[in-house]
């Protein structure tokens, strides 16, 4: 177990939280009741990331396809994104996001396996469209670090065995992916994400009763998921600024 990576993970999460307090002020907006609010119109943080995930897999054992069951999860998918809008139609973003991804396979009529990892990932992407409250497309890539693995075994529908492991060798430590999506309105959108590499580590070795094997050596396991929420709404802390931003968003949506 690579426990020495855990402090690094915690530091990354703290840096992301602190970064929200360091937004440069470049534009001054005057709203009703003579309240002047200053915020950055190009560079800003958003709270969002992936919401409800529906995962699918293409799994083969020695070339033979294995029945895969779509996996739905709400917990625990959160994140922050740092956005920079070059103009009102084009922008770039990065961030730090935590995801719960995995696969469910039906090995035979009696045995079902659920396997998942928690990852922390850094996306890098572009946004094209109406970035001021309208519809826009986004696409990019992400590099995820898998920090917790869990596996459950079911026999005839009854859970018989489970375990989890920090920084397990059963999956690759780093998981690259590509994604694309569309945002329709603040707080609602659709994203698909594909992992081109194997979900399971084919070089993983385990020793049972003195016998060493490679259980994933002949396993091909590709995965992708869809999520129905990916938020790029601005985070403005001042209460009056929030009211102003909501009014502007409604105005843009009517147009």
mmCIF file of C-alpha atoms in Angstrom:
data_model
loop_
_atom_site.group_PDB
_atom_site.id
_atom_site.type_symbol
_atom_site.label_atom_id
_atom_site.label_comp_id
_atom_site.label_asym_id
_atom_site.label_seq_id
_atom_site.Cartn_x
_atom_site.Cartn_y
_atom_site.Cartn_z
ATOM 1 C CA UNK A 1 0.000 0.000 0.000
ATOM 2 C CA UNK A 2 1.353 3.396 -1.002
ATOM 3 C CA UNK A 3 0.273 5.224 2.157
ATOM 4 C CA UNK A 4 2.969 7.859 1.639
ATOM 5 C CA UNK A 5 0.714 9.334 -1.076
ATOM 6 C CA UNK A 6 -2.137 10.045 1.352
ATOM 7 C CA UNK A 7 -0.614 13.297 2.761
ATOM 8 C CA UNK A 8 -0.076 14.520 -0.812
ATOM 9 C CA UNK A 9 -3.751 13.881 -1.586
ATOM 10 C CA UNK A 10 -4.900 15.791 1.493
ATOM 11 C CA UNK A 11 -2.639 18.733 0.629
ATOM 12 C CA UNK A 12 -4.103 18.926 -2.867
ATOM 13 C CA UNK A 13 -7.635 19.064 -1.492
ATOM 14 C CA UNK A 14 -6.677 21.821 0.956
ATOM 15 C CA UNK A 15 -5.022 23.902 -1.765
ATOM 16 C CA UNK A 16 -8.169 23.684 -3.853
ATOM 17 C CA UNK A 17 -10.323 24.951 -0.999
ATOM 18 C CA UNK A 18 -7.921 27.818 -0.211
ATOM 19 C CA UNK A 19 -7.763 28.897 -3.847
ATOM 20 C CA UNK A 20 -11.398 29.998 -3.781
ATOM 21 C CA UNK A 21 -10.475 32.886 -1.490
ATOM 22 C CA UNK A 22 -7.898 34.292 -3.910
ATOM 23 C CA UNK A 23 -9.993 35.606 -6.786
ATOM 24 C CA UNK A 24 -8.570 38.793 -8.339
ATOM 25 C CA UNK A 25 -11.003 41.686 -8.703
ATOM 26 C CA UNK A 26 -11.028 43.180 -12.173
ATOM 27 C CA UNK A 27 -14.617 44.278 -12.841
ATOM 28 C CA UNK A 28 -16.853 46.455 -10.667
ATOM 29 C CA UNK A 29 -20.639 46.000 -10.894
ATOM 30 C CA UNK A 30 -23.165 48.340 -9.323
ATOM 31 C CA UNK A 31 -26.466 46.692 -8.390
ATOM 32 C CA UNK A 32 -29.644 48.013 -6.843
ATOM 33 C CA UNK A 33 -29.660 49.921 -3.552
ATOM 34 C CA UNK A 34 -26.310 51.553 -4.446
ATOM 35 C CA UNK A 35 -24.307 48.465 -3.449
ATOM 36 C CA UNK A 36 -21.062 48.150 -5.373
ATOM 37 C CA UNK A 37 -19.672 44.650 -5.831
ATOM 38 C CA UNK A 38 -16.334 43.770 -7.359
ATOM 39 C CA UNK A 39 -15.497 40.410 -8.851
ATOM 40 C CA UNK A 40 -13.448 38.902 -11.648
ATOM 41 C CA UNK A 41 -15.370 38.511 -14.911
ATOM 42 C CA UNK A 42 -12.867 36.189 -16.603
ATOM 43 C CA UNK A 43 -11.230 34.116 -13.879
ATOM 44 C CA UNK A 44 -13.414 32.380 -11.296
ATOM 45 C CA UNK A 45 -13.961 29.190 -9.323
ATOM 46 C CA UNK A 46 -16.977 26.919 -9.676
ATOM 47 C CA UNK A 47 -18.277 24.238 -7.367
ATOM 48 C CA UNK A 48 -19.447 21.232 -9.321
ATOM 49 C CA UNK A 49 -17.821 18.246 -10.908
ATOM 50 C CA UNK A 50 -19.675 15.020 -11.523
ATOM 51 C CA UNK A 51 -23.052 14.251 -9.989
ATOM 52 C CA UNK A 52 -24.965 11.023 -10.536
ATOM 53 C CA UNK A 53 -22.768 8.557 -12.466
ATOM 54 C CA UNK A 54 -23.900 5.675 -14.661
ATOM 55 C CA UNK A 55 -20.901 3.484 -15.532
ATOM 56 C CA UNK A 56 -20.570 0.906 -18.298
ATOM 57 C CA UNK A 57 -17.808 -1.541 -19.100
ATOM 58 C CA UNK A 58 -16.487 -3.729 -21.874
ATOM 59 C CA UNK A 59 -14.858 -6.668 -20.109
ATOM 60 C CA UNK A 60 -13.316 -9.776 -21.615
ATOM 61 C CA UNK A 61 -11.639 -12.766 -19.947
ATOM 62 C CA UNK A 62 -9.113 -14.292 -22.383
ATOM 63 C CA UNK A 63 -11.064 -12.822 -25.287
ATOM 64 C CA UNK A 64 -14.488 -13.967 -24.035
ATOM 65 C CA UNK A 65 -16.989 -11.231 -23.147
ATOM 66 C CA UNK A 66 -18.272 -11.106 -19.571
ATOM 67 C CA UNK A 67 -21.738 -9.828 -18.730
ATOM 68 C CA UNK A 68 -21.454 -6.289 -17.387
ATOM 69 C CA UNK A 69 -24.207 -4.627 -15.345
ATOM 70 C CA UNK A 70 -24.494 -0.792 -15.548
ATOM 71 C CA UNK A 71 -23.419 0.757 -12.244
ATOM 72 C CA UNK A 72 -25.247 3.797 -10.823
ATOM 73 C CA UNK A 73 -23.881 5.886 -7.964
ATOM 74 C CA UNK A 74 -24.535 9.283 -6.384
ATOM 75 C CA UNK A 75 -21.821 9.168 -3.731
ATOM 76 C CA UNK A 76 -19.115 10.503 -3.657
ATOM 77 C CA UNK A 77 -18.639 12.757 -6.683
ATOM 78 C CA UNK A 78 -17.598 16.351 -5.981
ATOM 79 C CA UNK A 79 -15.066 18.887 -7.127
ATOM 80 C CA UNK A 80 -13.987 22.429 -7.875
ATOM 81 C CA UNK A 81 -13.073 23.923 -11.233
ATOM 82 C CA UNK A 82 -10.906 26.946 -11.974
ATOM 83 C CA UNK A 83 -12.248 28.739 -15.064
ATOM 84 C CA UNK A 84 -10.747 31.364 -17.321
ATOM 85 C CA UNK A 85 -13.054 32.798 -19.988
ATOM 86 C CA UNK A 86 -11.060 34.394 -22.811
ATOM 87 C CA UNK A 87 -14.296 35.952 -24.087
ATOM 88 C CA UNK A 88 -17.995 35.227 -23.702
ATOM 89 C CA UNK A 89 -17.815 32.354 -26.207
ATOM 90 C CA UNK A 90 -14.544 30.571 -25.377
ATOM 91 C CA UNK A 91 -12.880 29.542 -22.145
ATOM 92 C CA UNK A 92 -10.567 27.012 -20.521
ATOM 93 C CA UNK A 93 -10.760 25.225 -17.188
ATOM 94 C CA UNK A 94 -8.936 22.906 -14.837
ATOM 95 C CA UNK A 95 -9.600 21.825 -11.260
ATOM 96 C CA UNK A 96 -9.628 18.998 -8.763
ATOM 97 C CA UNK A 97 -12.425 16.397 -8.716
ATOM 98 C CA UNK A 98 -13.173 13.276 -6.675
ATOM 99 C CA UNK A 99 -15.047 10.442 -8.401
ATOM 100 C CA UNK A 100 -16.480 7.041 -7.486
ATOM 101 C CA UNK A 101 -16.042 4.814 -10.555
ATOM 102 C CA UNK A 102 -16.263 1.078 -11.013
ATOM 103 C CA UNK A 103 -17.642 -2.009 -12.701
ATOM 104 C CA UNK A 104 -20.187 -4.721 -11.900
ATOM 105 C CA UNK A 105 -19.726 -8.118 -13.566
ATOM 106 C CA UNK A 106 -21.816 -11.261 -13.552
ATOM 107 C CA UNK A 107 -19.190 -13.996 -13.590
ATOM 108 C CA UNK A 108 -21.828 -16.732 -13.969
ATOM 109 C CA UNK A 109 -25.420 -17.403 -12.906
ATOM 110 C CA UNK A 110 -24.422 -17.458 -9.226
ATOM 111 C CA UNK A 111 -21.487 -15.040 -8.762
ATOM 112 C CA UNK A 112 -21.584 -11.258 -9.093
ATOM 113 C CA UNK A 113 -18.634 -8.924 -8.413
ATOM 114 C CA UNK A 114 -18.770 -5.210 -7.633
ATOM 115 C CA UNK A 115 -15.448 -3.383 -7.888
ATOM 116 C CA UNK A 116 -14.865 0.356 -7.580
ATOM 117 C CA UNK A 117 -12.178 2.948 -6.899
ATOM 118 C CA UNK A 118 -12.230 6.455 -5.526
ATOM 119 C CA UNK A 119 -10.058 8.743 -7.620
ATOM 120 C CA UNK A 120 -8.911 12.339 -7.402
ATOM 121 C CA UNK A 121 -8.388 13.853 -10.818
ATOM 122 C CA UNK A 122 -7.147 16.996 -12.506
ATOM 123 C CA UNK A 123 -9.126 17.880 -15.657
ATOM 124 C CA UNK A 124 -7.996 20.220 -18.405
ATOM 125 C CA UNK A 125 -10.547 21.333 -20.960
ATOM 126 C CA UNK A 126 -12.102 23.992 -23.162
ATOM 127 C CA UNK A 127 -15.595 25.535 -23.285
ATOM 128 C CA UNK A 128 -17.250 26.809 -26.469
ATOM 129 C CA UNK A 129 -20.631 28.536 -26.695
ATOM 130 C CA UNK A 130 -22.593 31.009 -24.620
ATOM 131 C CA UNK A 131 -20.548 31.107 -21.411
ATOM 132 C CA UNK A 132 -22.703 33.819 -19.821
ATOM 133 C CA UNK A 133 -25.579 31.635 -18.693
ATOM 134 C CA UNK A 134 -26.452 29.922 -21.981
ATOM 135 C CA UNK A 135 -25.713 26.601 -23.638
ATOM 136 C CA UNK A 136 -22.125 25.609 -24.368
ATOM 137 C CA UNK A 137 -20.037 22.546 -25.155
ATOM 138 C CA UNK A 138 -16.947 21.429 -23.289
ATOM 139 C CA UNK A 139 -14.299 18.767 -23.839
ATOM 140 C CA UNK A 140 -10.889 17.766 -22.561
ATOM 141 C CA UNK A 141 -8.897 15.179 -20.689
ATOM 142 C CA UNK A 142 -8.235 14.206 -17.099
ATOM 143 C CA UNK A 143 -5.572 12.392 -15.110
ATOM 144 C CA UNK A 144 -6.963 10.545 -12.086
ATOM 145 C CA UNK A 145 -5.136 9.051 -9.119
ATOM 146 C CA UNK A 146 -6.843 5.969 -7.625
ATOM 147 C CA UNK A 147 -6.578 6.093 -3.834
ATOM 148 C CA UNK A 148 -9.120 3.565 -2.519
ATOM 149 C CA UNK A 149 -10.259 0.237 -3.959
ATOM 150 C CA UNK A 150 -13.277 -1.797 -2.798
ATOM 151 C CA UNK A 151 -14.497 -5.196 -3.919
ATOM 152 C CA UNK A 152 -17.699 -7.091 -3.032
ATOM 153 C CA UNK A 153 -18.587 -10.683 -3.906
ATOM 154 C CA UNK A 154 -22.199 -11.853 -4.099
ATOM 155 C CA UNK A 155 -23.303 -15.491 -4.273
ATOM 156 C CA UNK A 156 -26.888 -16.066 -5.399
ATOM 157 C CA UNK A 157 -27.686 -12.477 -4.443
ATOM 158 C CA UNK A 158 -26.176 -12.663 -0.940
ATOM 159 C CA UNK A 159 -23.059 -10.676 -0.058
ATOM 160 C CA UNK A 160 -20.383 -13.165 0.972
ATOM 161 C CA UNK A 161 -17.144 -11.181 0.972
ATOM 162 C CA UNK A 162 -15.911 -7.595 0.798
ATOM 163 C CA UNK A 163 -12.698 -5.672 1.379
ATOM 164 C CA UNK A 164 -11.171 -2.306 0.560
ATOM 165 C CA UNK A 165 -7.564 -1.254 0.208
ATOM 166 C CA UNK A 166 -5.790 2.102 0.088
ATOM 167 C CA UNK A 167 -3.662 2.688 -3.012
ATOM 168 C CA UNK A 168 -4.242 -0.850 -4.189
ATOM 169 C CA UNK A 169 -2.175 -2.498 -6.908
ATOM 170 C CA UNK A 170 -5.312 -4.192 -8.270
ATOM 171 C CA UNK A 171 -5.951 -1.150 -10.463
ATOM 172 C CA UNK A 172 -3.487 1.266 -12.089
ATOM 173 C CA UNK A 173 -2.465 4.088 -9.786
ATOM 174 C CA UNK A 174 -2.961 6.662 -12.565
ATOM 175 C CA UNK A 175 -6.002 6.574 -14.857
ATOM 176 C CA UNK A 176 -6.047 8.920 -17.882
ATOM 177 C CA UNK A 177 -9.359 9.688 -19.574
ATOM 178 C CA UNK A 178 -11.056 11.938 -22.127
ATOM 179 C CA UNK A 179 -14.442 13.609 -21.768
ATOM 180 C CA UNK A 180 -16.982 15.767 -23.600
ATOM 181 C CA UNK A 181 -20.302 17.270 -22.683
ATOM 182 C CA UNK A 182 -22.875 20.031 -22.957
ATOM 183 C CA UNK A 183 -24.115 22.473 -20.325
ATOM 184 C CA UNK A 184 -27.707 23.669 -20.854
ATOM 185 C CA UNK A 185 -28.181 25.917 -17.819
ATOM 186 C CA UNK A 186 -26.482 26.527 -14.459
ATOM 187 C CA UNK A 187 -26.445 23.252 -12.592
ATOM 188 C CA UNK A 188 -27.653 21.000 -15.408
ATOM 189 C CA UNK A 189 -25.768 19.293 -18.188
ATOM 190 C CA UNK A 190 -24.565 15.999 -19.594
ATOM 191 C CA UNK A 191 -21.032 14.608 -19.732
ATOM 192 C CA UNK A 192 -19.521 11.352 -20.959
ATOM 193 C CA UNK A 193 -16.029 10.209 -19.954
ATOM 194 C CA UNK A 194 -13.973 7.344 -21.388
ATOM 195 C CA UNK A 195 -10.958 5.534 -19.892
ATOM 196 C CA UNK A 196 -8.890 4.031 -22.761
ATOM 197 C CA UNK A 197 -6.635 1.963 -20.478
ATOM 198 C CA UNK A 198 -7.622 -1.155 -18.553
ATOM 199 C CA UNK A 199 -9.511 -0.661 -15.305
ATOM 200 C CA UNK A 200 -7.680 -3.616 -13.718
ATOM 201 C CA UNK A 201 -3.897 -3.839 -13.409
ATOM 202 C CA UNK A 202 -2.892 -6.797 -15.580
ATOM 203 C CA UNK A 203 0.493 -7.023 -13.822
ATOM 204 C CA UNK A 204 -1.032 -7.398 -10.355
ATOM 205 C CA UNK A 205 0.184 -10.507 -8.477
ATOM 206 C CA UNK A 206 -1.371 -12.231 -5.481
ATOM 207 C CA UNK A 207 -0.166 -15.171 -3.420
ATOM 208 C CA UNK A 208 -2.671 -17.627 -1.900
ATOM 209 C CA UNK A 209 -1.471 -20.718 -0.012
ATOM 210 C CA UNK A 210 2.017 -20.188 -1.386
ATOM 211 C CA UNK A 211 0.850 -20.010 -5.008
ATOM 212 C CA UNK A 212 1.408 -16.751 -6.904
ATOM 213 C CA UNK A 213 -0.958 -15.843 -9.725
ATOM 214 C CA UNK A 214 -1.863 -12.856 -11.910
ATOM 215 C CA UNK A 215 -5.681 -12.810 -11.794
ATOM 216 C CA UNK A 216 -6.053 -9.937 -14.277
ATOM 217 C CA UNK A 217 -3.350 -11.005 -16.724
ATOM 218 C CA UNK A 218 -5.820 -11.984 -19.468
ATOM 219 C CA UNK A 219 -8.533 -9.476 -18.544
ATOM 220 C CA UNK A 220 -9.422 -6.615 -20.875
ATOM 221 C CA UNK A 221 -11.467 -4.012 -19.005
ATOM 222 C CA UNK A 222 -12.434 -0.721 -20.601
ATOM 223 C CA UNK A 223 -14.848 1.673 -18.911
ATOM 224 C CA UNK A 224 -16.840 4.822 -19.591
ATOM 225 C CA UNK A 225 -19.534 6.682 -17.695
ATOM 226 C CA UNK A 226 -22.195 9.341 -18.170
ATOM 227 C CA UNK A 227 -23.192 11.983 -15.661
ATOM 228 C CA UNK A 228 -26.214 14.300 -15.781
ATOM 229 C CA UNK A 229 -24.690 17.151 -13.795
ATOM 230 C CA UNK A 230 -21.638 19.267 -14.441
ATOM 231 C CA UNK A 231 -21.889 22.774 -13.028
ATOM 232 C CA UNK A 232 -19.976 25.828 -14.237
ATOM 233 C CA UNK A 233 -22.029 28.412 -12.307
ATOM 234 C CA UNK A 234 -19.960 31.192 -10.774
ATOM 235 C CA UNK A 235 -19.319 31.202 -7.048
ATOM 236 C CA UNK A 236 -19.795 34.705 -5.600
ATOM 237 C CA UNK A 237 -19.678 34.984 -1.845
ATOM 238 C CA UNK A 238 -21.293 38.399 -1.280
ATOM 239 C CA UNK A 239 -25.101 37.974 -0.757
ATOM 240 C CA UNK A 240 -25.978 40.949 -2.968
ATOM 241 C CA UNK A 241 -23.647 39.688 -5.674
ATOM 242 C CA UNK A 242 -25.427 36.351 -5.615
ATOM 243 C CA UNK A 243 -28.780 38.077 -6.117
ATOM 244 C CA UNK A 244 -27.369 40.099 -8.992
ATOM 245 C CA UNK A 245 -25.843 37.024 -10.649
ATOM 246 C CA UNK A 246 -29.118 35.096 -10.342
ATOM 247 C CA UNK A 247 -31.029 37.967 -11.956
ATOM 248 C CA UNK A 248 -28.514 38.194 -14.787
ATOM 249 C CA UNK A 249 -28.658 34.424 -15.328
ATOM 250 C CA UNK A 250 -32.465 34.480 -15.571
ATOM 251 C CA UNK A 251 -32.225 37.384 -18.022
ATOM 252 C CA UNK A 252 -29.757 35.484 -20.223
ATOM 253 C CA UNK A 253 -31.880 32.325 -20.124
ATOM 254 C CA UNK A 254 -34.974 34.265 -21.287
ATOM 255 C CA UNK A 255 -32.989 35.516 -24.258
#
